[in-house]
PDB file of C-alpha atoms in Angstrom:
ATOM      1  CA  TRP A   1     -93.608  -5.878  36.299  1.00 96.00           C
ATOM      2  CA  ASN A   2     -93.549  -9.572  34.748  1.00 94.00           C
ATOM      3  CA  ASP A   3     -91.717 -12.022  36.900  1.00 97.00           C
ATOM      4  CA  PRO A   4     -88.425 -12.818  35.109  1.00 97.00           C
ATOM      5  CA  SER A   5     -87.279 -15.557  37.450  1.00 97.00           C
ATOM      6  CA  ARG A   6     -86.665 -19.028  36.319  1.00 97.00           C
ATOM      7  CA  ALA A   7     -89.289 -20.386  39.278  1.00 97.00           C
ATOM      8  CA  PHE A   8     -91.999 -18.211  37.751  1.00 98.00           C
ATOM      9  CA  ALA A   9     -91.205 -19.693  34.240  1.00 97.00           C
ATOM     10  CA  LEU A  10     -91.465 -23.137  35.165  1.00 98.00           C
ATOM     11  CA  ASP A  11     -94.757 -22.505  37.265  1.00 98.00           C
ATOM     12  CA  GLN A  12     -96.179 -21.116  33.739  1.00 98.00           C
ATOM     13  CA  LEU A  13     -94.711 -24.279  32.012  1.00 98.00           C
ATOM     14  CA  ASP A  14     -96.531 -26.527  34.182  1.00 98.00           C
ATOM     15  CA  GLN A  15     -99.644 -24.404  33.756  1.00 98.00           C
ATOM     16  CA  THR A  16     -99.441 -24.624  30.080  1.00 98.00           C
ATOM     17  CA  ARG A  17     -98.897 -28.631  30.314  1.00 98.00           C
ATOM     18  CA  GLN A  18    -102.181 -28.731  32.580  1.00 98.00           C
ATOM     19  CA  ASP A  19    -104.071 -26.518  30.034  1.00 97.00           C
ATOM     20  CA  LEU A  20    -102.995 -28.922  27.268  1.00 97.00           C
ATOM     21  CA  ALA A  21    -103.966 -31.940  29.036  1.00 97.00           C
ATOM     22  CA  GLU A  22    -107.395 -30.443  30.061  1.00 97.00           C
ATOM     23  CA  LEU A  23    -107.975 -29.106  26.450  1.00 97.00           C
ATOM     24  CA  LYS A  24    -107.402 -32.703  25.053  1.00 96.00           C
ATOM     25  CA  LYS A  25    -109.424 -34.362  27.636  1.00 97.00           C
ATOM     26  CA  THR A  26    -112.587 -32.297  27.516  1.00 97.00           C
ATOM     27  CA  PHE A  27    -113.000 -31.815  23.716  1.00 97.00           C
ATOM     28  CA  ASN A  28    -112.951 -34.264  20.924  1.00 97.00           C
ATOM     29  CA  ARG A  29    -111.239 -32.626  17.957  1.00 96.00           C
ATOM     30  CA  ASP A  30    -113.507 -34.891  15.465  1.00 96.00           C
ATOM     31  CA  GLU A  31    -116.869 -33.240  17.033  1.00 97.00           C
ATOM     32  CA  LEU A  32    -115.903 -29.852  16.696  1.00 97.00           C
ATOM     33  CA  ASP A  33    -117.057 -27.617  13.840  1.00 97.00           C
ATOM     34  CA  ASP A  34    -114.351 -25.805  11.492  1.00 97.00           C
ATOM     35  CA  ALA A  35    -113.925 -22.855  13.422  1.00 96.00           C
ATOM     36  CA  HIS A  36    -113.460 -24.494  16.788  1.00 97.00           C
ATOM     37  CA  ARG A  37    -111.098 -27.174  15.313  1.00 97.00           C
ATOM     38  CA  LEU A  38    -109.040 -24.282  14.024  1.00 97.00           C
ATOM     39  CA  SER A  39    -108.678 -22.705  17.435  1.00 97.00           C
ATOM     40  CA  TYR A  40    -108.156 -26.174  18.960  1.00 98.00           C
ATOM     41  CA  ASP A  41    -105.254 -26.820  16.560  1.00 97.00           C
ATOM     42  CA  LEU A  42    -103.646 -23.379  17.087  1.00 97.00           C
ATOM     43  CA  TYR A  43    -103.762 -23.417  20.875  1.00 97.00           C
ATOM     44  CA  ILE A  44    -102.037 -27.202  20.997  1.00 97.00           C
ATOM     45  CA  ARG A  45     -99.389 -25.921  18.400  1.00 96.00           C
ATOM     46  CA  GLN A  46     -98.879 -22.597  20.424  1.00 96.00           C
ATOM     47  CA  ALA A  47     -98.561 -24.775  23.765  1.00 98.00           C
ATOM     48  CA  GLU A  48     -96.438 -27.246  22.284  1.00 97.00           C
ATOM     49  CA  ASN A  49     -94.062 -24.469  20.988  1.00 96.00           C
ATOM     50  CA  THR A  50     -93.873 -22.960  24.414  1.00 97.00           C
ATOM     51  CA  LEU A  51     -93.011 -26.370  25.849  1.00 97.00           C
ATOM     52  CA  ALA A  52     -90.050 -26.911  23.118  1.00 96.00           C
ATOM     53  CA  ASP A  53     -88.885 -23.389  23.168  1.00 97.00           C
ATOM     54  CA  ASP A  54     -88.035 -23.574  26.707  1.00 97.00           C
ATOM     55  CA  LYS A  55     -84.872 -25.549  25.764  1.00 97.00           C
ATOM     56  CA  TRP A  56     -83.348 -22.729  24.147  1.00 97.00           C
ATOM     57  CA  ARG A  57     -84.426 -20.405  27.062  1.00 96.00           C
ATOM     58  CA  LEU A  58     -80.643 -19.020  27.138  1.00 97.00           C
ATOM     59  CA  HIS A  59     -80.267 -18.476  23.487  1.00 97.00           C
ATOM     60  CA  SER A  60     -81.355 -15.001  23.422  1.00 93.00           C
ATOM     61  CA  TYR A  61     -79.902 -11.284  24.062  1.00 95.00           C
ATOM     62  CA  PRO A  62     -82.184  -9.772  26.995  1.00 96.00           C
ATOM     63  CA  PHE A  63     -80.221  -6.446  26.260  1.00 97.00           C
ATOM     64  CA  ASN A  64     -79.979  -5.548  22.629  1.00 95.00           C
ATOM     65  CA  GLN A  65     -80.246  -2.282  20.496  1.00 93.00           C
ATOM     66  CA  MET A  66     -83.673  -3.185  19.009  1.00 91.00           C
ATOM     67  CA  PHE A  67     -86.070  -4.239  21.763  1.00 88.00           C
ATOM     68  CA  GLY A  68     -83.894  -4.585  24.969  1.00 93.00           C
ATOM     69  CA  ALA A  69     -85.419  -4.511  28.512  1.00 94.00           C
ATOM     70  CA  GLN A  70     -83.273  -1.504  29.115  1.00 96.00           C
ATOM     71  CA  SER A  71     -85.049   0.462  27.066  1.00 96.00           C
ATOM     72  CA  GLY A  72     -88.325  -1.602  27.209  1.00 96.00           C
ATOM     73  CA  ILE A  73     -88.925  -0.189  30.823  1.00 97.00           C
ATOM     74  CA  PRO A  74     -88.701   3.485  30.146  1.00 97.00           C
ATOM     75  CA  THR A  75     -90.683   3.062  26.913  1.00 96.00           C
ATOM     76  CA  PHE A  76     -93.181   1.242  28.671  1.00 96.00           C
ATOM     77  CA  MET A  77     -93.724   4.047  31.462  1.00 97.00           C
ATOM     78  CA  LEU A  78     -93.870   6.938  29.194  1.00 96.00           C
ATOM     79  CA  ASN A  79     -96.245   5.472  26.453  1.00 93.00           C
ATOM     80  CA  GLN A  80     -98.238   2.902  27.992  1.00 93.00           C
ATOM     81  CA  HIS A  81     -98.601   3.921  31.956  1.00 97.00           C
ATOM     82  CA  PRO A  82    -101.541   6.306  32.205  1.00 96.00           C
ATOM     83  CA  ILE A  83    -101.744   8.755  35.282  1.00 98.00           C
ATOM     84  CA  LYS A  84    -105.322   9.627  35.378  1.00 97.00           C
ATOM     85  CA  SER A  85    -105.673   9.585  39.261  1.00 98.00           C
ATOM     86  CA  GLU A  86    -103.863   9.666  42.319  1.00 98.00           C
ATOM     87  CA  GLU A  87    -103.977   5.699  42.441  1.00 98.00           C
ATOM     88  CA  ASP A  88    -102.490   5.724  39.072  1.00 98.00           C
ATOM     89  CA  ALA A  89     -99.599   8.048  40.168  1.00 98.00           C
ATOM     90  CA  ARG A  90     -99.004   5.654  43.296  1.00 98.00           C
ATOM     91  CA  ASN A  91     -99.019   2.335  40.763  1.00 98.00           C
ATOM     92  CA  TYR A  92     -96.454   4.324  38.458  1.00 98.00           C
ATOM     93  CA  ILE A  93     -94.205   4.757  41.806  1.00 98.00           C
ATOM     94  CA  ALA A  94     -94.732   1.370  42.683  1.00 98.00           C
ATOM     95  CA  ARG A  95     -93.358   0.260  39.462  1.00 98.00           C
ATOM     96  CA  LEU A  96     -90.398   2.413  39.816  1.00 98.00           C
ATOM     97  CA  ASN A  97     -89.796   0.797  43.011  1.00 98.00           C
ATOM     98  CA  GLY A  98     -89.967  -2.584  41.266  1.00 98.00           C
ATOM     99  CA  VAL A  99     -87.492  -1.789  38.479  1.00 98.00           C
ATOM    100  CA  LYS A 100     -84.536  -2.788  40.867  1.00 98.00           C
ATOM    101  CA  ASP A 101     -85.838  -6.460  41.211  1.00 97.00           C
ATOM    102  CA  TYR A 102     -87.357  -6.583  37.721  1.00 98.00           C
ATOM    103  CA  LEU A 103     -84.301  -5.351  35.958  1.00 98.00           C
ATOM    104  CA  GLY A 104     -81.958  -7.413  38.144  1.00 98.00           C
ATOM    105  CA  GLY A 105     -83.747 -10.552  37.454  1.00 98.00           C
ATOM    106  CA  ILE A 106     -83.101 -10.211  33.672  1.00 98.00           C
ATOM    107  CA  VAL A 107     -79.486  -9.096  34.463  1.00 98.00           C
ATOM    108  CA  GLU A 108     -79.267 -12.473  36.266  1.00 97.00           C
ATOM    109  CA  ASN A 109     -80.803 -14.403  33.143  1.00 97.00           C
ATOM    110  CA  ALA A 110     -78.352 -12.355  31.009  1.00 97.00           C
ATOM    111  CA  LYS A 111     -75.289 -13.824  33.242  1.00 97.00           C
ATOM    112  CA  LYS A 112     -76.503 -17.252  32.785  1.00 97.00           C
ATOM    113  CA  SER A 113     -76.597 -17.020  29.206  1.00 97.00           C
ATOM    114  CA  ALA A 114     -73.275 -15.402  29.283  1.00 97.00           C
ATOM    115  CA  ASP A 115     -72.135 -18.310  31.330  1.00 96.00           C
ATOM    116  CA  ALA A 116     -73.365 -20.593  28.771  1.00 96.00           C
ATOM    117  CA  GLY A 117     -71.203 -18.785  26.076  1.00 95.00           C
ATOM    118  CA  ILE A 118     -74.334 -16.604  24.741  1.00 97.00           C
ATOM    119  CA  LEU A 119     -73.310 -13.142  24.362  1.00 96.00           C
ATOM    120  CA  PRO A 120     -74.446 -10.315  21.889  1.00 96.00           C
ATOM    121  CA  PRO A 121     -71.961  -9.568  19.294  1.00 97.00           C
ATOM    122  CA  LEU A 122     -69.551  -6.475  20.063  1.00 97.00           C
ATOM    123  CA  TYR A 123     -71.049  -3.874  18.065  1.00 96.00           C
ATOM    124  CA  VAL A 124     -74.490  -4.372  20.131  1.00 97.00           C
ATOM    125  CA  TYR A 125     -73.005  -2.950  23.539  1.00 97.00           C
ATOM    126  CA  ASP A 126     -72.231   0.389  22.368  1.00 97.00           C
ATOM    127  CA  HIS A 127     -75.783   1.001  21.660  1.00 96.00           C
ATOM    128  CA  VAL A 128     -77.383  -0.626  24.771  1.00 97.00           C
ATOM    129  CA  LEU A 129     -74.647   1.383  26.939  1.00 97.00           C
ATOM    130  CA  ARG A 130     -75.873   4.607  25.246  1.00 96.00           C
ATOM    131  CA  ASP A 131     -79.408   3.940  26.117  1.00 95.00           C
ATOM    132  CA  VAL A 132     -78.388   2.995  29.670  1.00 97.00           C
ATOM    133  CA  ASP A 133     -76.472   6.370  29.921  1.00 97.00           C
ATOM    134  CA  ASN A 134     -79.463   8.544  28.202  1.00 95.00           C
ATOM    135  CA  ILE A 135     -81.877   6.837  30.754  1.00 96.00           C
ATOM    136  CA  MET A 136     -79.644   7.743  33.818  1.00 96.00           C
ATOM    137  CA  THR A 137     -79.370  11.377  32.605  1.00 96.00           C
ATOM    138  CA  GLY A 138     -81.086  14.356  34.397  1.00 97.00           C
ATOM    139  CA  LEU A 139     -82.361  15.167  37.774  1.00 96.00           C
ATOM    140  CA  PRO A 140     -82.121  13.237  40.160  1.00 97.00           C
ATOM    141  CA  PHE A 141     -79.363  11.150  38.746  1.00 97.00           C
ATOM    142  CA  ASP A 142     -77.100  14.431  38.195  1.00 94.00           C
ATOM    143  CA  ASP A 143     -76.959  17.999  38.636  1.00 92.00           C
ATOM    144  CA  SER A 144     -78.249  19.115  35.231  1.00 90.00           C
ATOM    145  CA  ASP A 145     -80.766  21.547  34.795  1.00 90.00           C
ATOM    146  CA  GLU A 146     -83.267  19.036  33.171  1.00 94.00           C
ATOM    147  CA  LEU A 147     -85.082  16.369  34.663  1.00 96.00           C
ATOM    148  CA  ASN A 148     -84.637  12.643  34.066  1.00 96.00           C
ATOM    149  CA  LEU A 149     -86.983  11.457  31.465  1.00 97.00           C
ATOM    150  CA  LEU A 150     -88.959   9.420  33.785  1.00 98.00           C
ATOM    151  CA  MET A 151     -89.138  12.107  36.380  1.00 98.00           C
ATOM    152  CA  ASN A 152     -90.326  14.533  33.575  1.00 97.00           C
ATOM    153  CA  ASP A 153     -92.939  12.006  32.408  1.00 98.00           C
ATOM    154  CA  PHE A 154     -94.185  11.516  35.831  1.00 98.00           C
ATOM    155  CA  LYS A 155     -94.520  15.398  36.756  1.00 98.00           C
ATOM    156  CA  ASN A 156     -96.047  15.960  33.224  1.00 97.00           C
ATOM    157  CA  LYS A 157     -98.839  13.392  33.897  1.00 98.00           C
ATOM    158  CA  VAL A 158     -99.431  14.290  37.794  1.00 98.00           C
ATOM    159  CA  GLY A 159     -99.355  18.012  36.721  1.00 97.00           C
ATOM    160  CA  LYS A 160    -102.545  17.742  34.977  1.00 97.00           C
ATOM    161  CA  LEU A 161    -104.381  16.065  37.845  1.00 97.00           C
ATOM    162  CA  GLU A 162    -106.968  18.033  40.131  1.00 97.00           C
ATOM    163  CA  LEU A 163    -104.887  17.584  43.087  1.00 97.00           C
ATOM    164  CA  SER A 164    -103.565  20.033  45.813  1.00 97.00           C
ATOM    165  CA  ASP A 165    -100.013  21.385  45.502  1.00 97.00           C
ATOM    166  CA  GLU A 166     -99.132  19.569  48.622  1.00 97.00           C
ATOM    167  CA  LYS A 167    -100.425  16.283  47.373  1.00 97.00           C
ATOM    168  CA  LYS A 168     -98.558  16.493  44.022  1.00 98.00           C
ATOM    169  CA  GLU A 169     -95.305  17.655  45.945  1.00 97.00           C
ATOM    170  CA  GLU A 170     -95.624  14.288  48.221  1.00 98.00           C
ATOM    171  CA  LEU A 171     -95.805  12.215  44.904  1.00 98.00           C
ATOM    172  CA  TYR A 172     -93.056  14.026  43.103  1.00 98.00           C
ATOM    173  CA  GLU A 173     -90.798  13.202  46.410  1.00 98.00           C
ATOM    174  CA  ALA A 174     -92.030   9.592  46.230  1.00 98.00           C
ATOM    175  CA  ALA A 175     -91.066   9.298  42.722  1.00 98.00           C
ATOM    176  CA  THR A 176     -87.727  10.895  43.480  1.00 98.00           C
ATOM    177  CA  THR A 177     -87.071   8.256  46.052  1.00 98.00           C
ATOM    178  CA  ALA A 178     -88.065   5.460  43.941  1.00 98.00           C
ATOM    179  CA  LEU A 179     -85.455   6.625  41.278  1.00 98.00           C
ATOM    180  CA  VAL A 180     -82.692   7.056  43.442  1.00 98.00           C
ATOM    181  CA  SER A 181     -83.341   3.742  45.599  1.00 98.00           C
ATOM    182  CA  SER A 182     -84.359   1.596  42.819  1.00 98.00           C
ATOM    183  CA  VAL A 183     -84.171   2.631  39.196  1.00 98.00           C
ATOM    184  CA  GLY A 184     -80.713   4.199  39.651  1.00 98.00           C
ATOM    185  CA  PRO A 185     -78.917   1.380  41.520  1.00 98.00           C
ATOM    186  CA  ALA A 186     -80.520  -1.286  38.984  1.00 98.00           C
ATOM    187  CA  TYR A 187     -79.258   0.356  35.836  1.00 98.00           C
ATOM    188  CA  GLN A 188     -75.851   1.033  37.530  1.00 98.00           C
ATOM    189  CA  ASN A 189     -75.728  -2.607  38.080  1.00 98.00           C
ATOM    190  CA  LEU A 190     -76.853  -3.362  34.577  1.00 98.00           C
ATOM    191  CA  LYS A 191     -74.014  -0.770  33.184  1.00 98.00           C
ATOM    192  CA  SER A 192     -71.346  -2.752  35.307  1.00 98.00           C
ATOM    193  CA  VAL A 193     -72.447  -6.073  33.841  1.00 98.00           C
ATOM    194  CA  LEU A 194     -72.340  -4.742  30.153  1.00 98.00           C
ATOM    195  CA  VAL A 195     -68.982  -3.274  30.479  1.00 98.00           C
ATOM    196  CA  ALA A 196     -67.640  -6.504  31.874  1.00 98.00           C
ATOM    197  CA  GLN A 197     -69.320  -8.351  29.102  1.00 98.00           C
ATOM    198  CA  GLN A 198     -68.403  -6.126  26.418  1.00 98.00           C
ATOM    199  CA  ALA A 199     -64.463  -6.612  27.380  1.00 97.00           C
ATOM    200  CA  VAL A 200     -64.888 -10.539  26.476  1.00 96.00           C
ATOM    201  CA  ALA A 201     -67.513 -10.251  23.733  1.00 97.00           C
ATOM    202  CA  THR A 202     -66.470 -10.978  19.871  1.00 97.00           C
ATOM    203  CA  THR A 203     -67.320  -9.718  16.526  1.00 97.00           C
ATOM    204  CA  ASP A 204     -69.085 -13.168  15.789  1.00 95.00           C
ATOM    205  CA  ASP A 205     -72.895 -12.590  14.950  1.00 91.00           C
ATOM    206  CA  GLY A 206     -74.308 -15.684  13.670  1.00 91.00           C
ATOM    207  CA  ALA A 207     -76.424 -18.195  15.312  1.00 93.00           C
ATOM    208  CA  TRP A 208     -73.375 -20.730  14.272  1.00 94.00           C
ATOM    209  CA  LYS A 209     -71.495 -19.313  17.182  1.00 95.00           C
ATOM    210  CA  LEU A 210     -73.923 -20.438  19.877  1.00 96.00           C
ATOM    211  CA  PRO A 211     -73.973 -23.782  21.710  1.00 97.00           C
ATOM    212  CA  ASP A 212     -75.775 -26.335  19.520  1.00 97.00           C
ATOM    213  CA  GLY A 213     -76.058 -23.506  17.087  1.00 96.00           C
ATOM    214  CA  ALA A 214     -76.787 -25.599  14.056  1.00 94.00           C
ATOM    215  CA  GLU A 215     -79.609 -27.203  16.203  1.00 95.00           C
ATOM    216  CA  PHE A 216     -80.873 -23.993  17.605  1.00 96.00           C
ATOM    217  CA  TYR A 217     -80.869 -22.314  14.148  1.00 95.00           C
ATOM    218  CA  ALA A 218     -82.925 -25.270  12.592  1.00 94.00           C
ATOM    219  CA  HIS A 219     -85.587 -24.931  15.487  1.00 95.00           C
ATOM    220  CA  ARG A 220     -85.886 -21.179  14.975  1.00 95.00           C
ATOM    221  CA  LEU A 221     -86.436 -21.969  11.191  1.00 94.00           C
ATOM    222  CA  LYS A 222     -89.061 -24.101  11.743  1.00 94.00           C
ATOM    223  CA  ARG A 223     -90.929 -21.676  14.206  1.00 94.00           C
ATOM    224  CA  MET A 224     -90.427 -18.530  12.076  1.00 93.00           C
ATOM    225  CA  THR A 225     -91.509 -20.392   8.830  1.00 94.00           C
ATOM    226  CA  THR A 226     -93.937 -23.045  10.128  1.00 92.00           C
ATOM    227  CA  THR A 227     -92.344 -25.308   7.449  1.00 93.00           C
ATOM    228  CA  ASP A 228     -89.753 -28.419   7.551  1.00 92.00           C
ATOM    229  CA  MET A 229     -87.601 -26.451   4.922  1.00 94.00           C
ATOM    230  CA  SER A 230     -83.965 -26.535   5.313  1.00 92.00           C
ATOM    231  CA  ALA A 231     -81.667 -23.536   5.421  1.00 92.00           C
ATOM    232  CA  ASP A 232     -80.372 -23.951   2.081  1.00 94.00           C
ATOM    233  CA  GLU A 233     -83.904 -24.478   0.753  1.00 96.00           C
ATOM    234  CA  ILE A 234     -85.088 -21.121   2.197  1.00 95.00           C
ATOM    235  CA  HIS A 235     -81.861 -19.438   0.731  1.00 96.00           C
ATOM    236  CA  GLU A 236     -82.703 -20.850  -2.770  1.00 98.00           C
ATOM    237  CA  LEU A 237     -86.185 -19.742  -2.373  1.00 97.00           C
ATOM    238  CA  GLY A 238     -84.803 -16.199  -1.343  1.00 97.00           C
ATOM    239  CA  LEU A 239     -82.531 -16.071  -4.321  1.00 98.00           C
ATOM    240  CA  ALA A 240     -85.415 -16.887  -6.848  1.00 98.00           C
ATOM    241  CA  GLU A 241     -87.636 -14.391  -5.025  1.00 98.00           C
ATOM    242  CA  VAL A 242     -84.997 -11.600  -5.265  1.00 98.00           C
ATOM    243  CA  ALA A 243     -84.698 -12.432  -9.238  1.00 98.00           C
ATOM    244  CA  ARG A 244     -88.265 -12.274  -9.481  1.00 98.00           C
ATOM    245  CA  ILE A 245     -88.655  -8.923  -7.658  1.00 98.00           C
ATOM    246  CA  HIS A 246     -85.476  -7.306  -9.718  1.00 97.00           C
ATOM    247  CA  ALA A 247     -87.125  -8.486 -12.908  1.00 97.00           C
ATOM    248  CA  GLU A 248     -90.296  -6.166 -11.899  1.00 98.00           C
ATOM    249  CA  MET A 249     -87.857  -3.337 -10.969  1.00 97.00           C
ATOM    250  CA  ARG A 250     -86.275  -3.414 -14.277  1.00 97.00           C
ATOM    251  CA  ALA A 251     -89.712  -3.589 -16.024  1.00 97.00           C
ATOM    252  CA  ILE A 252     -90.420  -0.208 -13.857  1.00 97.00           C
ATOM    253  CA  MET A 253     -87.096   1.200 -14.714  1.00 96.00           C
ATOM    254  CA  LYS A 254     -87.945   0.735 -18.337  1.00 95.00           C
ATOM    255  CA  LYS A 255     -91.474   2.094 -17.959  1.00 97.00           C
ATOM    256  CA  VAL A 256     -90.140   5.351 -16.241  1.00 95.00           C
ATOM    257  CA  GLY A 257     -87.364   5.690 -18.791  1.00 96.00           C
ATOM    258  CA  PHE A 258     -84.363   5.339 -15.934  1.00 96.00           C
ATOM    259  CA  GLU A 259     -81.155   5.233 -17.717  1.00 94.00           C
ATOM    260  CA  GLY A 260     -78.556   3.276 -15.785  1.00 95.00           C
ATOM    261  CA  THR A 261     -78.249   0.063 -13.499  1.00 96.00           C
ATOM    262  CA  LEU A 262     -80.591  -1.408 -11.010  1.00 96.00           C
ATOM    263  CA  GLN A 263     -78.357  -0.390  -8.449  1.00 96.00           C
ATOM    264  CA  GLU A 264     -78.150   3.367  -9.708  1.00 97.00           C
ATOM    265  CA  PHE A 265     -82.041   2.919  -9.691  1.00 96.00           C
ATOM    266  CA  PHE A 266     -81.817   2.100  -5.977  1.00 96.00           C
ATOM    267  CA  THR A 267     -79.384   4.981  -5.186  1.00 96.00           C
ATOM    268  CA  HIS A 268     -81.908   7.434  -7.231  1.00 95.00           C
ATOM    269  CA  LEU A 269     -84.909   6.365  -5.254  1.00 94.00           C
ATOM    270  CA  LYS A 270     -83.251   6.669  -2.098  1.00 92.00           C
ATOM    271  CA  THR A 271     -81.663  10.126  -2.506  1.00 91.00           C
ATOM    272  CA  ASP A 272     -83.801  12.298  -5.077  1.00 93.00           C
ATOM    273  CA  PRO A 273     -85.632  14.549  -2.654  1.00 91.00           C
ATOM    274  CA  LYS A 274     -89.056  14.061  -4.232  1.00 91.00           C
ATOM    275  CA  PHE A 275     -88.873  10.348  -2.886  1.00 92.00           C
ATOM    276  CA  VAL A 276     -87.878  11.094   0.746  1.00 92.00           C
ATOM    277  CA  TYR A 277     -88.519  12.988   3.748  1.00 93.00           C
ATOM    278  CA  GLU A 278     -85.666  15.381   4.748  1.00 90.00           C
ATOM    279  CA  ASP A 279     -83.510  14.389   7.510  1.00 90.00           C
ATOM    280  CA  SER A 280     -84.820  17.290   9.918  1.00 93.00           C
ATOM    281  CA  ASP A 281     -87.235  17.639  12.691  1.00 93.00           C
ATOM    282  CA  ALA A 282     -89.505  19.199   9.838  1.00 96.00           C
ATOM    283  CA  GLY A 283     -88.977  15.931   7.635  1.00 94.00           C
ATOM    284  CA  ARG A 284     -90.043  13.816  10.498  1.00 94.00           C
ATOM    285  CA  GLN A 285     -93.151  15.872  11.545  1.00 96.00           C
ATOM    286  CA  ALA A 286     -93.847  15.563   7.821  1.00 96.00           C
ATOM    287  CA  TYR A 287     -93.820  11.735   7.924  1.00 96.00           C
ATOM    288  CA  LEU A 288     -95.835  11.925  11.398  1.00 97.00           C
ATOM    289  CA  ASP A 289     -98.563  14.102   9.708  1.00 97.00           C
ATOM    290  CA  GLU A 290     -98.711  11.773   6.569  1.00 97.00           C
ATOM    291  CA  ALA A 291     -99.199   8.542   8.558  1.00 97.00           C
ATOM    292  CA  THR A 292    -101.863  10.447  10.829  1.00 97.00           C
ATOM    293  CA  ARG A 293    -103.600  11.300   7.506  1.00 97.00           C
ATOM    294  CA  ILE A 294    -103.553   7.608   6.207  1.00 97.00           C
ATOM    295  CA  ILE A 295    -105.078   6.344   9.800  1.00 96.00           C
ATOM    296  CA  ASP A 296    -107.613   8.831   9.582  1.00 95.00           C
ATOM    297  CA  VAL A 297    -108.577   7.802   6.003  1.00 96.00           C
ATOM    298  CA  MET A 298    -108.719   4.206   7.527  1.00 94.00           C
ATOM    299  CA  LYS A 299    -110.751   5.029  10.361  1.00 93.00           C
ATOM    300  CA  GLY A 300    -113.327   6.268   8.156  1.00 92.00           C
ATOM    301  CA  ARG A 301    -113.880   3.101   6.458  1.00 94.00           C
ATOM    302  CA  LEU A 302    -113.915   0.864   9.473  1.00 93.00           C
ATOM    303  CA  ASP A 303    -117.574   0.643   9.771  1.00 92.00           C
ATOM    304  CA  ASP A 304    -117.627  -0.851   6.142  1.00 94.00           C
ATOM    305  CA  VAL A 305    -115.839  -3.834   7.132  1.00 94.00           C
ATOM    306  CA  PHE A 306    -115.842  -4.274  11.046  1.00 94.00           C
ATOM    307  CA  LEU A 307    -118.681  -4.725  13.359  1.00 93.00           C
ATOM    308  CA  LYS A 308    -116.372  -4.627  16.446  1.00 92.00           C
ATOM    309  CA  LYS A 309    -113.602  -2.123  16.758  1.00 89.00           C
ATOM    310  CA  PRO A 310    -110.904  -1.578  19.251  1.00 87.00           C
ATOM    311  CA  GLU A 311    -111.623   1.109  21.852  1.00 89.00           C
ATOM    312  CA  ALA A 312    -108.169   2.409  22.172  1.00 87.00           C
ATOM    313  CA  ASP A 313    -106.861   4.835  19.481  1.00 89.00           C
ATOM    314  CA  LEU A 314    -104.350   4.402  16.766  1.00 92.00           C
ATOM    315  CA  GLU A 315    -101.382   6.820  17.100  1.00 92.00           C
ATOM    316  CA  VAL A 316     -98.166   7.164  15.341  1.00 94.00           C
ATOM    317  CA  ARG A 317     -95.450   8.791  17.551  1.00 92.00           C
ATOM    318  CA  ARG A 318     -91.817   9.643  17.240  1.00 92.00           C
ATOM    319  CA  VAL A 319     -89.261   7.328  18.853  1.00 91.00           C
ATOM    320  CA  GLU A 320     -88.288   8.420  22.348  1.00 91.00           C
ATOM    321  CA  ALA A 321     -85.091  10.655  22.336  1.00 89.00           C
ATOM    322  CA  PHE A 322     -83.114   8.335  24.389  1.00 90.00           C
ATOM    323  CA  ARG A 323     -83.466   5.322  21.902  1.00 90.00           C
ATOM    324  CA  GLU A 324     -83.910   7.167  18.600  1.00 87.00           C
ATOM    325  CA  LYS A 325     -80.464   6.332  17.314  1.00 84.00           C
TER     326      LYS A 325
END
């Protein structure tokens, strides 16, 4: 796992400063061709952004319903961690054993943010706590008949290896121990912290509620837009774009002969069965099938436009059940 500690972050910042100085000392920008000058400029921007962003390191929510660390851990293990050999299996177990320190470190960072008055809005906590409960469900965390999602993943992957039954059982026992001694306590600790924070969280949900919120917001605007536009200017641009797009939509309404308001047209597009997949497992599978078909069409044309292609395959999967909501 990555090291979430402040000490490691400071080491990385020092390395960035050294790299930046080395780049400027080694290369004369004016002597570079266009392609290398672009790379030079992009690296300097990236490095300077990294250094500037450190001021706002506490202005984030490590645990949230979209991409929080609580769901990132099992998502990584299930989707990215292969087990093609006994060594892979032991690496998987090692990562399970590392969850206690890794997640614990992120919890400490979240506490520092909370101490600085930076907490997610109240509605976030129910979603994150649901994730935690889902992750802590199943054997060996309770007496249910189903395996925990991590144990189930581990057994499925190890079960495909050409190993003796005794060796597999040894690996299963080691994984169980890791879950009980590392993963379980880490998530129980997280849950207790989340419950305590939930009790004092508010429904305020804007950057304005944060310490130095206006300055932070301006910083994020510059970072996300790469412009010096103010919030008001961006808002006005947004209103103008919405008006432009709505005009195009009204033209389409007229073209297809729809009788009604634009809002009624939106409702029609979102509710008419011919425009949407049904809300069922069959509907979800139909979407996955269509996405896969589109990808296959794209793959058939890659040779026309690329000399070098990724070795890894592109695959669309359903979101895991524990975080699907």
